[in-house]
Tab-separated table of C-alpha atoms (C1' of nucleotides) in Angstrom:
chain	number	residue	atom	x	y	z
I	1206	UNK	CA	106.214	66.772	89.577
I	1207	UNK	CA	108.271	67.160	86.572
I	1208	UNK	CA	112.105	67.795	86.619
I	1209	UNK	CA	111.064	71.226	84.991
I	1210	UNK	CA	109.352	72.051	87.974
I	1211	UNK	CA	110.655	70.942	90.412
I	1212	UNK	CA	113.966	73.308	89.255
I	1213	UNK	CA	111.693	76.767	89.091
I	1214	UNK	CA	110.404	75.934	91.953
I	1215	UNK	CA	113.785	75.635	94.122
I	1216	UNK	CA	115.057	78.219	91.478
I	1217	UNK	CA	112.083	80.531	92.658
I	1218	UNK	CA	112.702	80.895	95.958
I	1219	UNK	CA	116.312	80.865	96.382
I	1220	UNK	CA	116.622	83.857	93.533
I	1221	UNK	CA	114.137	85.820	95.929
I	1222	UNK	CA	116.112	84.904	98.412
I	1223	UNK	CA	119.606	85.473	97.795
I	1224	UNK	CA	119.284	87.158	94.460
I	1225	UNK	CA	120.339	86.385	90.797
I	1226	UNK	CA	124.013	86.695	90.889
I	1227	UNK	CA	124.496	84.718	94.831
I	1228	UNK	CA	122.446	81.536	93.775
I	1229	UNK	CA	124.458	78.768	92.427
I	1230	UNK	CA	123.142	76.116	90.268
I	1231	UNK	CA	124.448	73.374	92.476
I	1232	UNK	CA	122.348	75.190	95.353
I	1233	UNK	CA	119.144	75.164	92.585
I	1234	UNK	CA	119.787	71.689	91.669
I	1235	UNK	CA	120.776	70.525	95.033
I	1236	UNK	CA	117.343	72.074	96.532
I	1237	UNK	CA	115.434	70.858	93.737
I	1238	UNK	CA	116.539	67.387	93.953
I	1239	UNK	CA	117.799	66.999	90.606
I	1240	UNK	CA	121.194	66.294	89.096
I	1241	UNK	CA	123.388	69.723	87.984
I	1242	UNK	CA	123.200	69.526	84.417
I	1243	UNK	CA	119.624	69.286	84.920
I	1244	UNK	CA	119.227	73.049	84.153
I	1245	UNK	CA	121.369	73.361	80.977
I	1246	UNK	CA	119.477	70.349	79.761
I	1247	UNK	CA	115.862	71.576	80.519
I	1248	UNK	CA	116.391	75.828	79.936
I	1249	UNK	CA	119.660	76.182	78.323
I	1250	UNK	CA	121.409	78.228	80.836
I	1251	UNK	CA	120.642	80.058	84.410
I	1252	UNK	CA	119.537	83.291	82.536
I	1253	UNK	CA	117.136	81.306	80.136
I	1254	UNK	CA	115.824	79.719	83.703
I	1255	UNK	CA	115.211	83.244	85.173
I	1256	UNK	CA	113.363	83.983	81.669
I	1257	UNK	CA	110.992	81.148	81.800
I	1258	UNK	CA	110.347	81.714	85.771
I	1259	UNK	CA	109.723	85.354	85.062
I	1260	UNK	CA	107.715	84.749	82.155
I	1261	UNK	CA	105.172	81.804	84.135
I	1262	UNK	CA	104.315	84.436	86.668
I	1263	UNK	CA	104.350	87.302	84.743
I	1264	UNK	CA	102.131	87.190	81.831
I	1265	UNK	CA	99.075	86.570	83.481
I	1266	UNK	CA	99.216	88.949	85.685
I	1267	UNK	CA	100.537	91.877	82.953
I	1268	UNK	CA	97.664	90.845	80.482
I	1269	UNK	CA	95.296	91.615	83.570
I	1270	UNK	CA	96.992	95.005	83.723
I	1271	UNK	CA	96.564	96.037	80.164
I	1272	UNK	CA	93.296	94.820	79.830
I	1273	UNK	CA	92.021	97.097	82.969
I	1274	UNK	CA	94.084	99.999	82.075
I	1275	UNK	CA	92.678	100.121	78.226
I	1276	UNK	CA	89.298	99.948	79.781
I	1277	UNK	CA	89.990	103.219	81.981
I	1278	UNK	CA	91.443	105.093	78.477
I	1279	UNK	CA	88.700	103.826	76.410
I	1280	UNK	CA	86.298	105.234	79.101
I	1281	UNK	CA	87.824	108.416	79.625
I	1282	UNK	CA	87.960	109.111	75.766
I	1283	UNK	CA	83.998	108.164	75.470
I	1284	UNK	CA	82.890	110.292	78.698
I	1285	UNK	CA	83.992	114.150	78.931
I	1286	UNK	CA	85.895	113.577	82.035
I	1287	UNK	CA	89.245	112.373	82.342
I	1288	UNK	CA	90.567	109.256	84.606
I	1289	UNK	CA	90.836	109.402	88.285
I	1290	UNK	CA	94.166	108.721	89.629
I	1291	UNK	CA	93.268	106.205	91.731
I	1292	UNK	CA	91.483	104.153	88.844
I	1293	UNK	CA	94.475	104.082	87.023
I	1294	UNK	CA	97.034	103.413	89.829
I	1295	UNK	CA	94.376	100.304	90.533
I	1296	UNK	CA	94.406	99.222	87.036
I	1297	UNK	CA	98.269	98.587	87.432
I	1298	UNK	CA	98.951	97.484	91.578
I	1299	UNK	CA	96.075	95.270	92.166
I	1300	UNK	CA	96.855	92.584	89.582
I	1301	UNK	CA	100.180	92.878	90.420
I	1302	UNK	CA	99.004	91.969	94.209
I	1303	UNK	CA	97.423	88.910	93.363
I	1304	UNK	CA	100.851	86.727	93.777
I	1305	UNK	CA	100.157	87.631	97.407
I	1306	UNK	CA	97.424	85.425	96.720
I	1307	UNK	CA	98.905	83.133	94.181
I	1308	UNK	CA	99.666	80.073	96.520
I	1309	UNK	CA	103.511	79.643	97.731
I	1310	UNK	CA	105.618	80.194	94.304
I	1311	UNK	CA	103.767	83.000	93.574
I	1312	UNK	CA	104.729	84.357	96.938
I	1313	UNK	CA	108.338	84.326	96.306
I	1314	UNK	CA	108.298	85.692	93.077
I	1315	UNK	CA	106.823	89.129	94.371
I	1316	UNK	CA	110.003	89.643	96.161
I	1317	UNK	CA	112.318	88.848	92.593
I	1318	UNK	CA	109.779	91.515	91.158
I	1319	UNK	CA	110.259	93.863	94.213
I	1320	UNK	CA	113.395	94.007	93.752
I	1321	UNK	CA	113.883	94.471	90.056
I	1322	UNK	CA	113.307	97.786	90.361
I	1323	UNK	CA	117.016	98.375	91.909
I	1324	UNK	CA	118.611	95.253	90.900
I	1325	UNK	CA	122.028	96.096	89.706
I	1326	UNK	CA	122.488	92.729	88.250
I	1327	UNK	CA	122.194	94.128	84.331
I	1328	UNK	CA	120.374	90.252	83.089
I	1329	UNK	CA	117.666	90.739	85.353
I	1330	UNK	CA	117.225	94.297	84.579
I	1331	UNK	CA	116.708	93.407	81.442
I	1332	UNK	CA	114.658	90.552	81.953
I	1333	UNK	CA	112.467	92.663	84.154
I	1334	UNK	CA	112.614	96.399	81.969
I	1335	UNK	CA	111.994	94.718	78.516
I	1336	UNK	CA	108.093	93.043	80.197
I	1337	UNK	CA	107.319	96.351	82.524
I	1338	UNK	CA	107.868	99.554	80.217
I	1339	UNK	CA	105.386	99.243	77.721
I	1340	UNK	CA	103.244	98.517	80.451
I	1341	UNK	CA	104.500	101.457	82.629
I	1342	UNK	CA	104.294	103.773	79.669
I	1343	UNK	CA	100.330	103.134	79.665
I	1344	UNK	CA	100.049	103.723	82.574
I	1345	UNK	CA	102.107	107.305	82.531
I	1346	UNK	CA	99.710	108.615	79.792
I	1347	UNK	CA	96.448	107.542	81.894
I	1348	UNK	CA	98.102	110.025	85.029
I	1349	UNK	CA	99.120	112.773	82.650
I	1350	UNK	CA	95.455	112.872	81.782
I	1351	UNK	CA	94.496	112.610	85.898
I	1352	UNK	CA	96.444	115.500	86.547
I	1353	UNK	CA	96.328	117.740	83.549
I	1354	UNK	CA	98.121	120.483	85.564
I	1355	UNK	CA	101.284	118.656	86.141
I	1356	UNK	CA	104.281	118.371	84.055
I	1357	UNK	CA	104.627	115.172	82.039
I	1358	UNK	CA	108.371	115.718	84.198
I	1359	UNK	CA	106.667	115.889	87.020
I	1360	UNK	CA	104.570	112.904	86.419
I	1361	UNK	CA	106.947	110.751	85.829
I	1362	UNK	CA	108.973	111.415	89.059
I	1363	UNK	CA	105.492	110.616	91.125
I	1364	UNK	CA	105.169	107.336	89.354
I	1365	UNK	CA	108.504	106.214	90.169
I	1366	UNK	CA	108.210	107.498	93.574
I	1367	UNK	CA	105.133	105.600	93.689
I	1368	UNK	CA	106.505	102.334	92.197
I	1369	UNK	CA	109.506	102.623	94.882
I	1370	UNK	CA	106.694	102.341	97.805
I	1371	UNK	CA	105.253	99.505	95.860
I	1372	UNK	CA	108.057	97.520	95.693
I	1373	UNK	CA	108.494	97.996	99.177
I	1374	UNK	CA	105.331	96.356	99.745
I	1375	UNK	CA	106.267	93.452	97.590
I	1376	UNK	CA	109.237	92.333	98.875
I	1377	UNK	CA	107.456	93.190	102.052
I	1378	UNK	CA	107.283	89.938	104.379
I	1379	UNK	CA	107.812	88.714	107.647
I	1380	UNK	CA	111.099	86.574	107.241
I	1381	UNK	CA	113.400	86.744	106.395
I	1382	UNK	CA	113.938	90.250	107.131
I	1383	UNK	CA	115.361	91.816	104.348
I	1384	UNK	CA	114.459	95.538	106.012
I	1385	UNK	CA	112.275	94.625	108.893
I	1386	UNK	CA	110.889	98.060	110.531
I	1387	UNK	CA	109.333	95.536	113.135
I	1388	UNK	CA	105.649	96.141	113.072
I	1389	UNK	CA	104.314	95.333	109.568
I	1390	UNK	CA	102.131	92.364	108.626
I	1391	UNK	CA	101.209	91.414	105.398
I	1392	UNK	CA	97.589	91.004	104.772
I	1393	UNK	CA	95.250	91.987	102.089
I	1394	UNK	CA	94.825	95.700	104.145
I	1395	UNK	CA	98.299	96.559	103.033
I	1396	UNK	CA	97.217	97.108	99.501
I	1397	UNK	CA	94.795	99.588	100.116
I	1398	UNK	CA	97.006	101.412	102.545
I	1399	UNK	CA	99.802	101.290	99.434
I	1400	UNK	CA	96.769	102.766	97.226
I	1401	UNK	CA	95.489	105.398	99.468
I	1402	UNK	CA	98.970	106.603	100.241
I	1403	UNK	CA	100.182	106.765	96.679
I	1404	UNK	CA	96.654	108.283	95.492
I	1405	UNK	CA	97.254	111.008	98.340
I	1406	UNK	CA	101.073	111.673	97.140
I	1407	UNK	CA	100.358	111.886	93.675
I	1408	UNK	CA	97.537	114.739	93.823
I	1409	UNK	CA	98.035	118.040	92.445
C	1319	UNK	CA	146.389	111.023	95.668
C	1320	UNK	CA	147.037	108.121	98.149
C	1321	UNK	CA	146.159	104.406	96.862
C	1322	UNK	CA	143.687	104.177	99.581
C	1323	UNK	CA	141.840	106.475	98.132
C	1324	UNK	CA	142.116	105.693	94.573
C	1325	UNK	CA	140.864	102.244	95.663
C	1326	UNK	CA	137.747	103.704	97.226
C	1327	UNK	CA	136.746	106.019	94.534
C	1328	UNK	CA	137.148	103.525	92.012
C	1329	UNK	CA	135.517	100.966	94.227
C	1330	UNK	CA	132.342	103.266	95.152
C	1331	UNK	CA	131.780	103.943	91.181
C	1332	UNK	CA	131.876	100.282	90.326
C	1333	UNK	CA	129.694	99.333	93.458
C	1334	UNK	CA	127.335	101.794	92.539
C	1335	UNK	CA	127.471	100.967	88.761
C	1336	UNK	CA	126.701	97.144	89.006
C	1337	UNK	CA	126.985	95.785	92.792
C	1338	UNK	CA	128.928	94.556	95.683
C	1339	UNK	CA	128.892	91.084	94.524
C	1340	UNK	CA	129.386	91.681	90.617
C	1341	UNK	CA	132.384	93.949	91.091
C	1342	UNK	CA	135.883	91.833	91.417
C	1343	UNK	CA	139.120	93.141	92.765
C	1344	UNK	CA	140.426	92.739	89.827
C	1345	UNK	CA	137.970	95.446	87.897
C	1346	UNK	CA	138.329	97.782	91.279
C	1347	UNK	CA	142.237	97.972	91.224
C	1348	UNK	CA	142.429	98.109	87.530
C	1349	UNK	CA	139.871	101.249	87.570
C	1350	UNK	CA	142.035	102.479	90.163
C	1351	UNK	CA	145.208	101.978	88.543
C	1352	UNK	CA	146.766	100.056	91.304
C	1353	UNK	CA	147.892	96.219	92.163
C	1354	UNK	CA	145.460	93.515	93.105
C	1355	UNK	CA	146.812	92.834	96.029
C	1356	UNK	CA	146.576	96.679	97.541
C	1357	UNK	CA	142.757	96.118	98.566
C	1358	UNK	CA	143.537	93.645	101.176
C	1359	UNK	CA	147.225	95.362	102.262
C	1360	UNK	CA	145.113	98.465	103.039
C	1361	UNK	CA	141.587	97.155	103.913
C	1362	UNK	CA	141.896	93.738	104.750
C	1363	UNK	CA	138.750	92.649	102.195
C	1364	UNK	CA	136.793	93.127	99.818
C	1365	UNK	CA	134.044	93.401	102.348
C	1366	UNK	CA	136.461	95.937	104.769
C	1367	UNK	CA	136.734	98.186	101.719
C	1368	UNK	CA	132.957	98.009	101.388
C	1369	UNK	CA	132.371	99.068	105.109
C	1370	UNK	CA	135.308	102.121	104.841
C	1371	UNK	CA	133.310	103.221	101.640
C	1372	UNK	CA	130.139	103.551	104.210
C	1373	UNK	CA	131.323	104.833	106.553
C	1374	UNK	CA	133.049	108.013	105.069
C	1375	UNK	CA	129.594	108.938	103.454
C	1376	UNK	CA	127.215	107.854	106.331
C	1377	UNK	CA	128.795	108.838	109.344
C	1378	UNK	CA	128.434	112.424	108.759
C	1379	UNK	CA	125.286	112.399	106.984
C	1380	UNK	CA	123.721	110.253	109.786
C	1381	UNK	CA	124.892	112.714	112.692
C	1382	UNK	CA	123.238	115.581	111.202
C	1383	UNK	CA	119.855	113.480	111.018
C	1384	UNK	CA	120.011	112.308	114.416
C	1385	UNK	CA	120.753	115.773	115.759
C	1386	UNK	CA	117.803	117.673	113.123
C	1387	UNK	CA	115.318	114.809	114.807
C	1388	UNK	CA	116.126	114.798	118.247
C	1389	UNK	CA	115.452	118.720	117.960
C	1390	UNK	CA	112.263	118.076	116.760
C	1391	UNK	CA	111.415	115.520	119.183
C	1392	UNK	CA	112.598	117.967	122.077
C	1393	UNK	CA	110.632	120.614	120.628
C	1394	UNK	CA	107.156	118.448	120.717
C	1395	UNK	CA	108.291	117.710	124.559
C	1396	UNK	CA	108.154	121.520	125.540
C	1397	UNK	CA	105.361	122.587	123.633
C	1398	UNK	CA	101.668	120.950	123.726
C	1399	UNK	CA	101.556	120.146	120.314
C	1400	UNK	CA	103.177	117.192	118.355
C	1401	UNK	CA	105.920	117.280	115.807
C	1402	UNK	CA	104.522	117.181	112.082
C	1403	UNK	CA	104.697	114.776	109.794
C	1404	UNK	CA	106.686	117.375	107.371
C	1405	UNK	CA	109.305	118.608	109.975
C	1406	UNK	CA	110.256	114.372	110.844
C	1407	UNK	CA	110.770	113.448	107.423
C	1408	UNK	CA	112.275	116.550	106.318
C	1409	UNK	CA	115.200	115.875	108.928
C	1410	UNK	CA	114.920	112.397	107.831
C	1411	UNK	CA	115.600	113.253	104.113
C	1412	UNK	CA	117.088	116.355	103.533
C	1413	UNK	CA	120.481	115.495	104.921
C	1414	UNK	CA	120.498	112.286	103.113
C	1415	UNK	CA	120.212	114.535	99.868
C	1416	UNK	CA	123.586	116.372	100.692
C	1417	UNK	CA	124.684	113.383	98.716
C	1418	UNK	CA	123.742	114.698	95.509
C	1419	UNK	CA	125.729	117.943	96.156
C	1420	UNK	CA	128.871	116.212	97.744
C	1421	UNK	CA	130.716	116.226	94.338
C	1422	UNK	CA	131.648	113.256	92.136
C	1423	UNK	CA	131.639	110.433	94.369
C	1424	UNK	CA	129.112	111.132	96.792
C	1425	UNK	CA	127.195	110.790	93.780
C	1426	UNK	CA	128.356	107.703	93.330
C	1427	UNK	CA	127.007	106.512	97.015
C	1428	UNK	CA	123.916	107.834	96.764
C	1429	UNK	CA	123.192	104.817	94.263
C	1430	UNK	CA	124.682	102.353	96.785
C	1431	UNK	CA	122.028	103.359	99.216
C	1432	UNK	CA	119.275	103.462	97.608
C	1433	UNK	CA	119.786	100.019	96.454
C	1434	UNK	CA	120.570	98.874	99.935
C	1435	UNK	CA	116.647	98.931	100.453
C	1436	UNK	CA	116.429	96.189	98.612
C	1437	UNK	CA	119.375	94.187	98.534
C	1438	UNK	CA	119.902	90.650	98.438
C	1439	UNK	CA	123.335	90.314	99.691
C	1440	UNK	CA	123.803	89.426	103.132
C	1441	UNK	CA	126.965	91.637	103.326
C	1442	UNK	CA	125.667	94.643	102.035
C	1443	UNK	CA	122.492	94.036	103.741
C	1444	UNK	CA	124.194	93.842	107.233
C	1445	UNK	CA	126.479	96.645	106.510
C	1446	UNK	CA	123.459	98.806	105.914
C	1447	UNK	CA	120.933	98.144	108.271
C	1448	UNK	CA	123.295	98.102	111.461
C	1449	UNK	CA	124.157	101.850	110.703
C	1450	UNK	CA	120.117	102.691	109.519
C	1451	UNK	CA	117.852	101.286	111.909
C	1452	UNK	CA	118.331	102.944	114.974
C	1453	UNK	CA	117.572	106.257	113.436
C	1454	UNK	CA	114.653	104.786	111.716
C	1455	UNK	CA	113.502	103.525	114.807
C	1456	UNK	CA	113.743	107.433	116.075
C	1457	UNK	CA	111.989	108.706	113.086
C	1458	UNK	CA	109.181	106.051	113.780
C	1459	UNK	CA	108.620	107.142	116.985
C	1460	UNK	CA	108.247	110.849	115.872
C	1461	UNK	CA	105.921	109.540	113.135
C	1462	UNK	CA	103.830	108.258	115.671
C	1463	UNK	CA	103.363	110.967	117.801
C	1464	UNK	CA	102.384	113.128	114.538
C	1465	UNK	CA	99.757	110.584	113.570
C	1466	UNK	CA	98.294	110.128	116.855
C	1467	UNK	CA	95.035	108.463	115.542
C	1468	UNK	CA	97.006	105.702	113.453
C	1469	UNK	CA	98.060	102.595	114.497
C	1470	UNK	CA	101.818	101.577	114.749
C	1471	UNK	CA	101.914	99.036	112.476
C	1472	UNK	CA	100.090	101.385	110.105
C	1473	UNK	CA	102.558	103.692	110.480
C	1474	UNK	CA	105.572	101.419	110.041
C	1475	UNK	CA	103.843	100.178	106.456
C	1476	UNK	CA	103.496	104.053	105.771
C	1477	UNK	CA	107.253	104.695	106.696
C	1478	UNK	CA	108.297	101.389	104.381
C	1479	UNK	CA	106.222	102.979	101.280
C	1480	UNK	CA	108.400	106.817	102.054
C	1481	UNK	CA	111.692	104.736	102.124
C	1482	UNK	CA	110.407	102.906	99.076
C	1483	UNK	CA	109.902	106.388	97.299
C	1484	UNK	CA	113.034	107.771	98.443
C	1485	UNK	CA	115.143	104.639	97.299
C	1486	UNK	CA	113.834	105.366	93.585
C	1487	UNK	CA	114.927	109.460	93.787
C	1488	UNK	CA	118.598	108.316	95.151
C	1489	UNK	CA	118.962	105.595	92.719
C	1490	UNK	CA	117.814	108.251	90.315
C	1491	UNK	CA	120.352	109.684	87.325
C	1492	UNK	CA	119.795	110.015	83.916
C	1493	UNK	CA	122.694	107.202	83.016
C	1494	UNK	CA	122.862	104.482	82.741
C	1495	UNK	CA	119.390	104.027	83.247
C	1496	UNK	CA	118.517	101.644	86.066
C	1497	UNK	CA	115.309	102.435	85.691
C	1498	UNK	CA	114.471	105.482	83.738
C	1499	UNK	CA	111.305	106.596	82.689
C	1500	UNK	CA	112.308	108.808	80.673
C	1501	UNK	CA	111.295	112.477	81.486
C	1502	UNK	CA	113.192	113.080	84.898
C	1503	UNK	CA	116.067	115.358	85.720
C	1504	UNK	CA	117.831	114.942	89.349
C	1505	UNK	CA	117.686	118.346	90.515
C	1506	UNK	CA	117.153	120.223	93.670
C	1507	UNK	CA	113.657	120.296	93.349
C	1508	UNK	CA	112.890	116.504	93.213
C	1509	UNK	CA	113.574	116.755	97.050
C	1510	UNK	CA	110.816	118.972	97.429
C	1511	UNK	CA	108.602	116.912	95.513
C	1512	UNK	CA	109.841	113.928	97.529
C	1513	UNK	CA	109.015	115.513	100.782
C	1514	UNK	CA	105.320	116.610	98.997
C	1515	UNK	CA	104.677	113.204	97.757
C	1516	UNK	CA	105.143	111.402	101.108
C	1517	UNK	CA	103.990	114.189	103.692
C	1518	UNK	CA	100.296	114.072	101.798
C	1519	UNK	CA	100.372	110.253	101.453
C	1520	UNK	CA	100.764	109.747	104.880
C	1521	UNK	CA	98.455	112.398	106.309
C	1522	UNK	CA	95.373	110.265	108.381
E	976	DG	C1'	112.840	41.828	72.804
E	977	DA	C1'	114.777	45.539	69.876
E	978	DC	C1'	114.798	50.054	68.535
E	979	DC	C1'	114.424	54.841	69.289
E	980	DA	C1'	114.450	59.459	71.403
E	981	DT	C1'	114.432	61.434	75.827
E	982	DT	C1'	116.265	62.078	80.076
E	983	DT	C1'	119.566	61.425	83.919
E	984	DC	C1'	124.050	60.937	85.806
E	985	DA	C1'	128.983	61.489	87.345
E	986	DA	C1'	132.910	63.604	85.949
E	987	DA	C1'	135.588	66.964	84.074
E	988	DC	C1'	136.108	71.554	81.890
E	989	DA	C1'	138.079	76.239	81.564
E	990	DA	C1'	137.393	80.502	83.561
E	991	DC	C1'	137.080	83.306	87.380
E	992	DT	C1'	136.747	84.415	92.435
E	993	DG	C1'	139.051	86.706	96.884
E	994	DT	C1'	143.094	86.011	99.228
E	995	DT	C1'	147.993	84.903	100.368
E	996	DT	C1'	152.752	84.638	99.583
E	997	DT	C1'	157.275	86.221	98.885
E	998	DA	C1'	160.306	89.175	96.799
E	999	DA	C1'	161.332	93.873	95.308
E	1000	DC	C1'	161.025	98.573	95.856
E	1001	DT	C1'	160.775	103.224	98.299
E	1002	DA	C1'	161.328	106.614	101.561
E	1003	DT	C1'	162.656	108.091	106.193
E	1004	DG	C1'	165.784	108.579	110.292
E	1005	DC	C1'	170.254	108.067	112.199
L	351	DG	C1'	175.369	104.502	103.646
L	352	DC	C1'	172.625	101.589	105.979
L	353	DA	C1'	169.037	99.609	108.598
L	354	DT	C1'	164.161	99.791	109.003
L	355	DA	C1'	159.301	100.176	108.293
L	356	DG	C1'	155.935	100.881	104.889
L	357	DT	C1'	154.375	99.949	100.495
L	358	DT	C1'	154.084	97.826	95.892
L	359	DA	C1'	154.735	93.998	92.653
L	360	DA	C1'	154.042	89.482	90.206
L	361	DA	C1'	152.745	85.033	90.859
L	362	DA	C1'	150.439	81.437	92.736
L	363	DC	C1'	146.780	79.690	95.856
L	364	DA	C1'	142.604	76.958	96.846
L	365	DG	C1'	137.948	77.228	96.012
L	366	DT	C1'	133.882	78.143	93.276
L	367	DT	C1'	131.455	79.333	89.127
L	368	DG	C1'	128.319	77.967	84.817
L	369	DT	C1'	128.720	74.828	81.328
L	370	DT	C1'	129.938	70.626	78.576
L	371	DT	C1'	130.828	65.842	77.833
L	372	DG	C1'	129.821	61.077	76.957
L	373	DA	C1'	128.067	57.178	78.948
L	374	DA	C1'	124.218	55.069	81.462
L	375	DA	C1'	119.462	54.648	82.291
L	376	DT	C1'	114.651	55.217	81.126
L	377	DG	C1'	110.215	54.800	78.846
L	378	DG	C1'	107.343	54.274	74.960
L	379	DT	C1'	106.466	51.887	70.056
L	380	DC	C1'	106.687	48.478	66.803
DNA sequence: GACCATTTCAAACAACTGTTTTAACTATGC
DNA sequence: GCATAGTTAAAACAGTTGTTTGAAATGGTC
């Protein structure tokens, strides 16, 4: 494994973890096995690391989304009958739920992503906002066409309630308990139970 | 106005604004117009200042939930029939929203906890979920007796995706944007909406 | 083996962190 | 008017931060 790696690796899992801001390059060096000016040498700085971490995990899956979601407005436009709500709310979580899947790095960065929603930290906001809007604004249109009878204001409220329960599922995880209720168990399940409830919310 | 309180009304902006961890003493005393050294005569720490911040907001807030649930729970113990899933959260959420009435710098809180969800620092973290848990715990237990035909982990997933939504509408504010979409306006009604969104998403 | 670019390493850098110190100030009670 | 307790002030503290430096080591090519 390449010095590269081996630092987004370590980087990876102590940024979902303890966050952006707490993580200390001697900790991602230290973890990683490499010497401290290994990051500055290989990315340029701790924010260009974040980048390139983000960026590894996150096109793939965000080229999956776009793809499926142009497919449900290209359909809609072709038929008479506009997209279902559920279609398009697919279209956007279930890519996003294959790091669940994605082997071990994968399954920390879902909890970096989880949390970008109400990160504070304004680099990783950034990071994260610049890669999800365009994306999210897709998305918007697609429900505005589901539910014809609801205010574009009204639409966009539901969405972010509904991406506030989805982060909740991705930084969702047994330990460490970040907010624990007790009784929840990731497994493949959850997704549809995130689906159905959001689906259910979000009707007119 | 004392300097304890300048300190804490300077401090909750800036905590809300861009974190526990990313604020410094030197920004909070600055903002509040007083010396450095007047956090720790008066609060001991950083993280002491933190706590008294939490307390002033959450203390009352919290007794008027406990009191609106165990009402409802007594209720479902004298009559046949079991609480609803609308009345629970309702007593859950409604007093939680006093904090976009309770002027400037409740306003300022409101942001704190709905990041707390989420939050990476242990300190915060800790802060937060000693004071929320136990009257999650009773809301849980309500949430089960209104859904008698789900499971409890089921229902604990469900309650996780409500928080979830309910994060995003107290983090919620038109600037800066933490995450704006672009067409929402905090007012009264978004409660309602809320309450709508989560009530049908977690009917069985 | 000599040359080259690439990579690693230990050490130091300046800037910033929360906290402590010690002296100065302010008001109150007698 | 003076002692006293409470509060404020400037300065320094020790520790940590991300980054930079310049030398040492490495690996491939002729």
């Amino acid at each position: 494994m390449t010095t590269k790696t081996k630092i987004m690796k370590a980087a990876e899992e102590l940024f979902a973890h303890g966050g952006f801001h707490h993580t200390t390059m001697r900790a991602i060096t230290s973890k990683a096995g490499v010497n401290l000016s290994a990051v500055n040498y290989h990315f340029g700085s701790k924010e260009a690391l974040l980048t390139a971490i983000f960026d590894m995990h996150w096109t793939p899956i965000n080229e999956e989304r776009v793809q499926r979601l142009s497919r449900v407005a290209k359909k809609s436009q072709e038929e008479p009958q506009p997209p279902t709500i559920e279609e398009a709310m697919r279209s956007f979580i279930e890519p996003t739920f294959a790091l669940f899947q994605s082997g071990a790095s994968g399954g920390y960065f879902r909890i970096i992503v989880g949390r970008a929603l109400s990160e504070p930290d304004q680099t990783v906001r950034e990071i994260f906002l610049h890669r999800v809007m365009p994306v999210i604004e897709m998305l918007k249109d697609l429900l505005c066409q589901a539910m014809p009878r609801t205010s574009r204001a009204e639409v966009s409220w539901k969405l972010r309630f509904a991406l506030g329960a989805m982060s909740q599922t991705l930084t969702g995880h047994n330990q460490p308990p970040l907010f624990y209720l007790g009784e929840e168990k990731v497994s493949s399940g959850v997704v549809d139970l995130l689906i159905g409830f959001i689906v259910k919310g979000m009707q007119e």
